[in-house]
XYZ file of C-alpha atoms in Angstrom:
675
model
C 0.000 0.000 0.000
C 2.833 2.289 0.753
C 4.603 1.440 -2.522
C 1.442 2.204 -4.482
C 0.984 5.541 -2.807
C 4.581 6.518 -3.498
C 4.163 5.768 -7.166
C 1.159 8.059 -7.493
C 1.844 11.513 -8.844
C 1.117 14.110 -6.159
C 0.380 17.636 -7.164
C 2.948 20.234 -6.066
C 1.717 22.824 -3.600
C 3.459 26.172 -3.044
C 2.598 28.032 0.171
C 2.798 31.769 0.410
C 2.182 34.013 3.429
C 0.845 36.814 1.264
C -0.913 37.125 -2.091
C 0.032 34.555 -4.741
C 3.002 35.557 -6.915
C 2.405 34.856 -10.583
C 6.029 35.069 -11.700
C 7.249 32.190 -9.640
C 6.331 29.403 -12.055
C 9.338 27.574 -13.617
C 9.670 26.170 -17.093
C 9.706 22.619 -15.854
C 6.479 23.042 -13.949
C 4.186 23.887 -16.871
C 2.881 20.342 -17.163
C 2.429 19.931 -13.359
C -0.748 20.767 -11.484
C 0.467 23.714 -9.393
C -1.908 25.316 -6.841
C -1.301 28.513 -4.853
C -3.074 29.379 -1.595
C -2.490 31.751 1.301
C -2.842 30.575 4.895
C -3.505 34.169 6.023
C -6.563 34.350 3.780
C -7.576 30.893 4.945
C -7.470 32.095 8.576
C -10.165 34.654 7.802
C -12.396 31.967 6.311
C -11.974 29.356 9.041
C -13.847 29.348 12.316
C -11.483 29.230 15.361
C -14.005 27.217 17.364
C -14.222 24.558 14.686
C -10.398 24.487 14.520
C -10.349 23.943 18.278
C -12.825 21.080 17.952
C -10.674 19.625 15.109
C -7.636 19.925 17.354
C -9.347 17.999 20.147
C -10.574 15.278 17.760
C -7.100 14.961 16.194
C -5.463 14.603 19.602
C -7.979 11.963 20.669
C -7.430 10.071 17.412
C -3.664 10.236 17.913
C -4.048 8.830 21.392
C -6.198 6.005 20.064
C -3.732 5.177 17.261
C -0.755 5.208 19.592
C -2.576 2.912 21.987
C -3.399 0.466 19.154
C 0.205 0.491 17.893
C 1.380 -0.218 21.443
C -1.068 -3.063 21.763
C -0.054 -4.578 18.374
C 3.637 -4.373 19.218
C 3.069 -5.997 22.563
C 1.525 -9.070 20.865
C 4.742 -9.663 18.826
C 3.000 -11.224 15.783
C 4.654 -10.571 12.393
C 1.321 -10.343 10.585
C 0.604 -7.163 12.533
C 3.407 -5.196 10.806
C 1.155 -4.029 7.988
C -1.455 -2.848 10.432
C 1.187 -0.985 12.431
C 2.429 0.751 9.249
C -1.095 1.704 8.315
C -1.718 3.254 11.720
C 1.657 4.965 11.574
C 0.712 6.639 8.303
C -2.595 7.741 9.796
C -0.694 9.207 12.772
C 1.583 11.145 10.407
C -1.472 12.579 8.713
C -2.809 13.695 12.060
C 0.571 15.232 12.908
C 0.397 17.228 9.691
C -3.053 18.418 10.701
C -1.712 19.552 14.107
C 1.135 21.438 12.418
C -1.303 23.245 10.207
C -3.515 24.160 13.171
C -0.418 25.412 14.975
C 0.509 27.668 12.022
C -3.030 29.000 11.858
C -2.973 29.782 15.602
C 0.296 31.706 15.250
C -1.132 33.679 12.307
C -4.247 34.532 14.340
C -2.007 35.661 17.237
C 0.074 37.858 14.945
C -3.058 39.436 13.473
C -4.425 40.100 16.989
C -1.200 41.791 18.021
C -1.179 43.916 14.872
C -4.765 45.003 15.471
C -4.005 45.787 19.135
C -0.964 47.843 18.117
C -3.020 49.829 15.611
C -5.725 50.508 18.227
C -3.076 51.551 20.760
C -1.540 53.996 18.278
C -4.968 55.538 17.692
C -5.544 55.868 21.466
C -2.101 57.467 21.926
C -2.859 59.942 19.147
C -6.182 60.855 20.748
C -4.528 61.153 24.193
C -1.862 63.479 22.798
C -4.558 65.661 21.249
C -6.375 65.725 24.634
C -3.209 66.768 26.478
C -2.626 69.565 23.990
C -6.175 70.799 24.493
C -5.857 70.622 28.288
C -2.611 72.579 28.170
C -4.270 75.257 26.035
C -7.201 75.397 28.511
C -4.812 75.740 31.474
C -2.879 78.490 29.723
C -6.102 80.370 28.986
C -7.251 79.972 32.620
C -3.949 81.429 33.869
C -4.292 84.387 31.585
C -7.881 84.926 32.749
C -6.768 84.724 36.418
C -4.012 87.274 35.796
C -6.498 89.630 34.251
C -8.970 89.196 37.099
C -6.284 89.633 39.798
C -4.840 92.783 38.362
C -4.997 95.572 40.916
C -4.508 99.230 40.312
C -2.778 101.520 42.813
C -5.953 103.469 43.459
C -7.605 100.349 44.920
C -5.256 100.542 47.929
C -6.520 104.017 48.790
C -9.500 104.174 51.136
C -11.824 106.665 49.471
C -14.829 108.283 51.101
C -18.250 106.809 50.396
C -20.289 107.949 47.392
C -22.906 109.645 49.550
C -20.259 111.628 51.430
C -18.433 112.423 48.176
C -21.478 113.943 46.445
C -22.470 115.691 49.663
C -19.139 117.395 50.486
C -17.266 117.668 47.177
C -17.801 120.895 45.142
C -19.698 120.558 41.807
C -16.620 121.370 39.729
C -14.966 118.205 41.122
C -17.933 115.867 41.573
C -19.613 116.697 38.185
C -22.688 114.575 38.934
C -24.069 114.903 35.392
C -21.109 112.901 34.047
C -19.874 110.788 36.958
C -23.223 109.230 37.822
C -23.361 107.455 34.478
C -19.656 106.771 33.883
C -17.849 104.735 36.610
C -14.401 105.644 35.243
C -15.011 109.383 35.447
C -16.551 108.858 38.867
C -13.376 107.176 40.166
C -11.187 109.962 38.745
C -13.371 112.583 40.431
C -13.167 110.773 43.779
C -9.367 110.599 43.492
C -9.207 114.353 42.810
C -11.336 115.006 45.901
C -9.059 112.724 47.967
C -6.020 114.722 46.805
C -7.650 117.998 47.846
C -8.488 116.646 51.273
C -4.979 115.333 51.871
C -3.474 118.702 50.998
C -5.688 120.348 53.615
C -4.747 117.725 56.235
C -1.045 118.210 55.484
C -1.369 121.928 56.201
C -3.247 121.152 59.410
C -0.521 118.666 60.421
C 2.153 121.343 60.067
C 0.149 123.640 62.327
C -0.165 120.870 64.948
C 3.588 120.263 64.870
C 4.217 123.942 65.565
C 1.865 123.907 68.568
C 3.452 120.664 69.798
C 6.905 122.240 69.843
C 5.588 125.089 71.953
C 4.042 122.664 74.457
C 7.256 120.625 74.632
C 9.210 123.741 75.555
C 6.767 124.455 78.360
C 7.113 120.857 79.597
C 10.910 121.146 79.666
C 10.670 124.266 81.813
C 8.383 122.477 84.283
C 10.666 119.408 84.330
C 13.610 121.589 85.340
C 11.559 122.977 88.174
C 10.518 119.508 89.351
C 14.078 118.151 89.117
C 15.272 120.934 91.381
C 12.416 120.098 93.760
C 13.399 116.423 94.126
C 16.648 117.011 96.126
C 14.739 119.211 98.559
C 12.135 116.507 99.112
C 14.884 113.901 99.639
C 16.540 116.049 102.295
C 13.170 116.469 104.041
C 12.553 112.691 104.004
C 16.064 112.039 105.302
C 15.540 114.459 108.155
C 12.235 112.740 109.069
C 13.740 109.229 109.386
C 14.237 109.427 113.200
C 10.595 110.496 113.586
C 9.428 107.541 111.406
C 11.435 105.074 113.481
C 10.141 106.507 116.736
C 6.498 106.345 115.607
C 6.904 102.922 113.885
C 5.799 104.427 110.583
C 8.442 103.450 107.951
C 7.153 105.640 105.150
C 10.532 105.778 103.440
C 10.956 102.008 103.350
C 7.392 101.550 102.104
C 7.982 104.173 99.430
C 11.067 102.302 98.205
C 9.109 99.058 98.115
C 6.351 100.627 96.032
C 8.919 102.144 93.685
C 10.422 98.694 93.197
C 6.945 97.189 92.730
C 6.541 99.224 89.544
C 8.975 96.811 87.858
C 7.174 93.648 88.961
C 5.308 91.558 86.358
C 1.497 91.815 86.655
C 0.916 88.568 88.657
C 3.625 89.389 91.223
C 2.380 92.973 91.409
C -1.159 91.798 92.142
C 0.187 89.452 94.837
C 2.288 92.226 96.387
C -0.583 94.731 96.470
C -3.187 92.301 97.824
C -0.871 90.738 100.400
C 0.262 94.174 101.621
C -3.349 95.323 101.880
C -4.393 92.176 103.771
C -1.412 92.487 106.128
C -2.192 96.122 106.947
C -5.917 95.463 107.474
C -6.173 91.977 109.012
C -2.805 90.371 109.801
C -0.052 92.441 111.353
C 2.227 89.373 111.466
C 2.294 89.095 107.687
C 5.409 90.738 106.243
C 5.603 91.370 102.490
C 8.820 92.297 100.691
C 10.383 92.347 97.231
C 13.712 90.718 96.453
C 15.876 90.620 93.355
C 17.760 92.902 91.013
C 15.868 96.006 89.935
C 18.453 96.769 87.251
C 17.911 93.397 85.575
C 14.154 93.960 85.709
C 14.573 97.347 84.030
C 16.799 95.812 81.350
C 13.981 93.444 80.344
C 11.883 96.345 79.072
C 14.709 98.347 77.438
C 15.323 97.933 73.684
C 18.828 96.667 72.883
C 21.232 99.499 72.078
C 22.984 99.339 68.725
C 26.718 99.163 69.153
C 28.627 101.734 67.141
C 31.904 99.827 67.171
C 32.275 97.152 64.530
C 33.752 94.039 66.082
C 36.040 91.840 63.977
C 34.414 88.580 62.866
C 35.141 85.697 65.183
C 34.993 82.032 64.393
C 32.450 80.290 66.553
C 31.769 76.654 66.962
C 28.289 75.729 65.907
C 26.460 74.381 68.951
C 25.237 70.827 68.822
C 21.561 69.930 68.851
C 21.701 68.942 72.528
C 23.253 72.268 73.524
C 20.629 74.150 71.502
C 17.813 72.279 73.262
C 19.365 72.997 76.679
C 19.554 76.697 75.840
C 15.924 76.693 74.686
C 14.831 74.948 77.893
C 16.691 77.460 80.047
C 15.148 80.328 78.124
C 11.641 78.877 78.445
C 12.029 78.271 82.212
C 13.553 81.691 82.833
C 12.317 83.488 85.952
C 11.722 87.178 86.416
C 14.629 88.867 88.246
C 12.283 90.146 90.982
C 10.375 87.958 93.447
C 7.871 88.588 96.244
C 8.449 87.134 99.734
C 5.780 86.542 102.387
C 6.759 85.859 106.011
C 3.949 84.297 108.072
C 4.643 84.533 111.799
C 2.858 82.310 114.299
C 2.125 82.908 117.979
C 5.211 80.961 119.085
C 7.428 83.107 116.784
C 7.878 80.356 114.214
C 8.035 81.786 110.688
C 7.034 80.351 107.321
C 9.027 82.031 104.533
C 7.392 81.913 101.087
C 9.202 83.135 97.964
C 7.033 83.630 94.875
C 8.618 83.615 91.418
C 7.154 84.305 87.983
C 8.120 82.255 84.905
C 7.878 84.807 82.119
C 7.579 82.508 79.096
C 5.165 80.065 80.751
C 3.002 82.750 82.419
C 2.779 80.812 85.701
C 3.900 81.503 89.274
C 5.861 79.184 91.551
C 6.572 79.191 95.280
C 9.411 77.990 97.496
C 8.892 77.387 101.203
C 11.228 77.526 104.199
C 10.561 77.243 107.933
C 12.408 79.090 110.702
C 11.710 77.951 114.278
C 12.042 80.129 117.355
C 13.688 77.303 119.342
C 15.992 74.542 118.216
C 13.824 71.472 117.708
C 14.726 67.956 118.737
C 15.982 65.987 115.771
C 13.560 63.225 114.764
C 14.464 60.824 111.982
C 10.847 60.108 111.075
C 10.053 63.838 110.895
C 12.421 64.492 108.023
C 9.663 65.041 105.427
C 7.340 67.094 107.639
C 9.109 70.416 107.073
C 10.629 69.533 103.693
C 10.047 72.288 101.087
C 8.850 69.645 98.589
C 6.077 68.279 100.825
C 5.271 71.080 103.267
C 2.646 72.760 101.051
C 1.339 69.665 99.247
C -2.467 69.505 98.954
C -3.056 72.782 100.778
C -6.250 72.617 98.758
C -7.541 69.107 97.902
C -5.840 67.622 94.847
C -3.326 70.468 94.437
C -0.009 68.580 94.297
C 2.000 71.278 92.533
C 3.661 68.853 90.114
C 1.996 69.883 86.866
C 1.676 73.309 85.339
C -1.873 74.713 85.628
C -1.549 76.479 82.267
C -2.777 74.138 79.470
C -0.789 76.056 76.861
C 2.524 75.081 78.506
C 2.302 71.485 77.300
C 2.573 72.610 73.668
C 5.568 74.772 74.626
C 7.206 71.801 76.388
C 6.799 69.593 73.312
C 8.853 72.013 71.215
C 11.901 71.876 73.525
C 11.615 68.274 74.699
C 10.371 68.847 78.270
C 8.206 65.950 79.415
C 6.804 67.521 82.589
C 7.507 70.461 84.873
C 7.890 68.164 87.895
C 11.538 67.540 86.912
C 12.338 71.220 87.549
C 10.225 72.067 90.625
C 13.207 71.667 92.959
C 14.940 74.556 91.204
C 11.964 76.654 90.118
C 9.428 75.986 92.887
C 5.988 74.394 92.855
C 3.269 75.856 90.568
C 0.337 75.262 92.928
C -3.098 76.386 91.766
C -3.561 78.536 94.879
C -0.327 80.351 93.989
C -1.807 81.283 90.604
C -4.979 82.547 92.277
C -2.997 84.699 94.709
C -1.393 86.254 91.622
C -4.801 86.759 89.990
C -4.225 84.078 87.336
C -6.991 81.687 86.348
C -6.596 79.079 83.610
C -9.958 77.588 82.570
C -9.518 74.041 81.294
C -12.706 73.869 79.253
C -11.986 77.108 77.354
C -8.197 77.678 77.152
C -7.198 81.272 76.469
C -4.156 82.529 74.613
C -3.290 85.188 77.221
C -4.435 85.262 80.850
C -4.433 88.637 82.616
C -3.916 89.076 86.363
C -7.171 89.797 88.218
C -7.105 91.719 91.527
C -10.536 90.479 92.606
C -9.506 86.825 92.214
C -6.442 87.372 94.403
C -8.418 89.252 97.059
C -11.092 86.531 97.275
C -8.509 83.808 98.036
C -6.023 85.743 100.179
C -7.615 85.360 103.637
C -8.429 81.639 103.402
C -5.021 80.786 101.930
C -3.126 82.640 104.673
C -5.151 80.806 107.340
C -4.472 77.450 105.692
C -0.748 78.193 105.444
C -0.507 79.141 109.097
C -2.546 76.091 110.138
C -0.327 73.809 108.015
C 2.825 75.164 109.677
C 1.426 74.742 113.192
C 0.218 71.189 112.524
C 3.591 70.155 111.067
C 5.497 71.661 113.997
C 3.197 69.856 116.448
C 3.785 66.578 114.588
C 7.523 67.211 114.660
C 7.488 67.412 118.467
C 5.244 64.358 118.750
C 7.488 62.275 116.459
C 10.487 63.014 118.656
C 8.603 61.458 121.595
C 7.234 58.554 119.547
C 10.722 57.537 118.414
C 11.632 57.145 122.110
C 8.592 54.950 122.745
C 6.575 57.626 124.540
C 3.039 58.448 123.371
C 2.389 62.022 124.545
C -1.167 62.503 125.806
C -2.279 65.963 126.945
C -4.111 66.480 130.225
C -7.296 67.366 128.376
C -7.289 63.914 126.718
C -6.493 61.760 129.793
C -10.187 60.989 130.295
C -10.307 59.172 126.942
C -8.143 56.319 128.283
C -7.986 54.105 131.389
C -5.393 54.728 134.054
C -3.383 51.615 133.295
C -2.374 50.603 129.765
C 0.112 47.734 129.595
C 0.804 47.704 125.816
C 3.628 50.001 124.799
C 4.839 51.639 121.603
C 8.338 50.276 120.901
C 9.012 51.543 117.371
C 7.985 54.467 115.136
C 9.617 54.890 111.736
C 8.897 56.495 108.392
C 8.535 54.203 105.380
C 8.353 54.954 101.626
C 5.180 54.543 99.629
C 6.556 51.480 97.824
C 7.093 49.579 101.096
C 3.606 50.546 102.263
C 2.047 49.298 99.014
C 3.789 45.916 99.349
C 2.187 45.180 102.737
C -0.614 42.603 102.285
C -2.984 44.260 104.782
C -2.937 47.733 103.153
C -4.500 46.813 99.799
C -7.998 47.900 100.850
C -6.731 51.380 101.746
C -4.928 51.762 98.409
C -7.918 50.525 96.404
C -10.170 52.996 98.234
C -7.944 55.874 97.051
C -6.915 56.855 100.591
C -3.191 56.365 99.941
C -1.329 58.387 97.322
C 2.327 58.965 96.660
C 2.014 62.523 98.019
C 1.006 61.290 101.483
C 3.378 60.467 104.347
C 3.726 56.857 105.536
C 4.838 55.490 108.903
C 5.085 52.149 110.677
C 4.288 51.752 114.390
C 5.067 48.628 116.449
C 3.142 48.034 119.687
C 4.110 45.124 121.922
C 2.759 43.340 124.972
C 4.463 40.132 125.918
C 4.725 37.897 122.867
C 2.060 39.815 120.953
C 3.254 42.347 118.405
C 0.870 44.728 116.655
C 2.073 46.413 113.442
C 0.238 49.581 112.422
C 0.813 51.058 108.942
C -0.203 54.730 109.085
C -1.163 56.975 106.143
C -0.788 60.637 107.086
C -2.700 62.951 104.746
C -0.998 66.304 104.007
C -4.195 67.959 105.269
C -3.712 66.642 108.838
C -5.458 67.243 111.240
C -8.506 68.242 109.171
C -8.196 64.851 107.466
C -7.427 62.011 109.940
C -4.656 59.426 109.565
C -5.661 55.964 108.342
C -4.400 52.870 110.215
C -3.999 49.322 108.861
C -3.300 46.671 111.537
C -1.602 43.299 111.602
C -1.246 41.298 114.875
C 1.482 38.671 115.166
C 0.399 36.403 117.993
C -0.361 32.753 117.528
C -0.244 33.405 113.814
C -0.743 36.481 111.680
C -4.077 38.252 112.111
C -5.413 41.188 110.125
C -8.739 42.628 109.054
C -9.202 40.001 106.347
C -9.139 36.992 108.714
C -10.113 38.480 112.101
C -13.257 40.574 112.667
C -11.885 41.979 115.943
C -8.840 43.380 114.119
C -11.277 45.099 111.775
C -13.125 46.448 114.831
C -9.817 47.762 116.243
C -9.190 49.591 112.945
C -12.682 51.089 113.182
C -11.916 52.412 116.665
C -9.154 54.655 115.281
C -10.336 55.196 111.684
C -14.107 55.563 112.089
C -14.492 56.996 115.597
C -11.590 59.424 115.267
C -13.777 62.428 116.150
C -13.768 61.240 119.784
C -9.968 61.586 119.774
C -9.629 65.089 118.322
C -9.187 66.680 121.696
C -8.982 70.457 122.068
C -9.035 72.493 118.867
C -7.402 72.585 116.391
C -6.964 68.836 117.020
C -3.203 68.443 116.686
C -3.260 65.602 119.301
C -5.290 63.308 117.028
C -2.403 61.048 115.939
C -1.027 60.443 119.440
C -4.537 59.813 120.780
C -5.110 57.250 118.023
C -1.870 55.474 118.968
C -2.828 55.512 122.642
C -6.217 54.030 121.792
C -4.462 51.303 119.790
C -2.466 50.367 122.897
C -5.715 50.324 124.884
C -7.697 48.135 122.468
C -4.738 45.750 122.151
C -4.925 45.209 125.929
C -8.644 44.492 125.630
C -8.082 42.121 122.704
C -5.406 40.088 124.513
C -7.068 40.035 127.943
C -10.423 38.854 126.570
C -8.923 35.967 124.619
C -10.009 32.591 126.084
C -7.313 30.551 127.847
C -6.048 27.518 125.987
C -6.540 24.515 128.333
C -3.775 22.580 126.596
C -1.212 25.110 127.812
C -0.044 24.602 131.371
C 0.535 27.479 133.756
C -1.218 30.787 134.302
C -2.848 32.801 131.528
C -0.341 34.917 129.571
C -2.518 38.032 129.605
C -4.644 38.146 132.778
C -7.802 40.235 132.559
C -7.236 43.619 134.207
C -9.875 45.646 132.345
C -13.461 45.609 133.550
C -15.766 44.455 130.758
C -19.547 44.015 130.930
C -19.496 41.298 128.264
C -16.424 39.632 126.802
C -17.922 38.932 123.376
C -21.164 39.748 121.574
C -22.970 38.713 118.430
C -22.215 36.034 115.854
C -18.916 37.758 115.010
C -17.813 37.437 118.683
C -16.730 41.083 118.831
C -14.879 42.313 121.904
C -15.796 45.401 124.001
C -13.397 48.105 122.781
C -15.349 51.213 123.868
C -14.058 52.852 127.074
C -16.674 54.519 129.297
C -15.532 57.441 131.417
C -15.753 57.998 134.383
C -17.154 54.522 135.178
C -13.963 52.943 133.864
C -15.444 49.864 132.163
C -15.437 48.675 128.563
C -18.528 47.957 126.510
C -19.597 47.209 122.977
C -20.630 49.906 120.571
């Protein structure tokens, strides 16, 4: 079959990618059947979907033929060779079909790319035309804007209104018959009238200058007379100094103070005036003075003088970024050269010295405190923070810790120079308490922050009396605590004669230790968590530890002393170490002992102003510890006498389901009962 097919004459086919070329026929091909066709033209006539279906059928047929050839070869029979050749020829035909389909696919792809390229070129041409049009539009808009924004010089001149112009201008200038209908002529007429008016004002100005020179000459004559009068007045004041000292009327000193006060900034001036007025009217023991350099204060308001001498250029090292920030911080925290001092004297001649400063760039006032005692006080280790300048004035008003600036605008200023908070600089600058700002007449509303805050005399006057009373009370309470701490460190609880009736005659339990502890140590104690969670212990409070003993029983008392003592009472947290550890969480009687000193503290205030409250609370703790130990039942398993024999007279040892002990002392009967 193959030999017969090879002998057959096959027509010759010439493929061309384009149109058929007629001149390509050779001489030897005239008697052959030559056919020309173009695959590109055939692509347009064929359906791609049908070609795809033909492709799938051809592939399936190839798979079938290959499988049959494989099966025939696997049998190994020689008669199958003709069948294998036949299937091989069929496979070759199918391969030729696949090649043709492949060429057609490539031609379709090339045509698609060419069409896409042509469409892209058209789009690019249209886009270029659009950009040219947009550029022309933008150029025209700029030209229109220039024309609209053009301003003439006469537009900067403020001309009189039309009504005033036609009312005051003469007819030869206003020309209403022409100007009312023509805006251009109207503007020219108004400019002419403006020129006439300015000429008249210039003549009037020259006349005023002449009269001013005459007045200045008269002023100079009067100044010479007054300058000659000043030395005479000084000699009279100098001669009257002995009379002022004899009559206790220091007019000269007061005059100097008021002369210096002229250079104070407004907040310090308001404080000086109001404090001086309050001292003269209500408090003769309040002394007000001004400290600082007057010359430096004057230099702040003088313009810098231009130096006539030209200094040679000097090479300077450029400061680093850190040095620049330090300089900016120092400039921002700069204080006014002058300060106001207030000396508050108490009845026992103890003095509280207050120095008020003004931070010019922050617009806030600060205060520094110092205490001078009339007698040398006994040194007490636990009393170290009582008279410390950093804690002496804390919470004079509730919540006023003096750590943050009261001016909301300062935080934005701090961010520019890298200052996190003002509390890092209060040791050097002083504390910016809110009451200090009010004494200076400054008020910074938080809901509506203002750019500039002016000093108000009425605000300072309304807070002066109460603040002075609170300052004096704070000093007296701290000095009283200082004396009491000296006794407590030696194991002695001082009880005044007026408070003896609050306690029985015999109290066996004794205070053996009294020390100050930091806030961190107080917070770590397991029996103080309730006080901290209730918000009764803050880092601005003072903390102490008391140890009361009787025999083998040891009572620890952690004390929170509020800065507002004795208006606000101390808070005690107890822990008893005897036959185990007992506190308010596991023993109801320990909780009752805490109530005796924390809840019923008003019974222990004593005589006003109540500075004996702390020592009376400690004495009551010793008393209730005796009651607690003496009313404990005796353990029958322990041989010998009872460790704590009952010496207190009690109506009932325990009461109620909680088995509470009688901690209330009844005077003058001398027995203990339940509350």
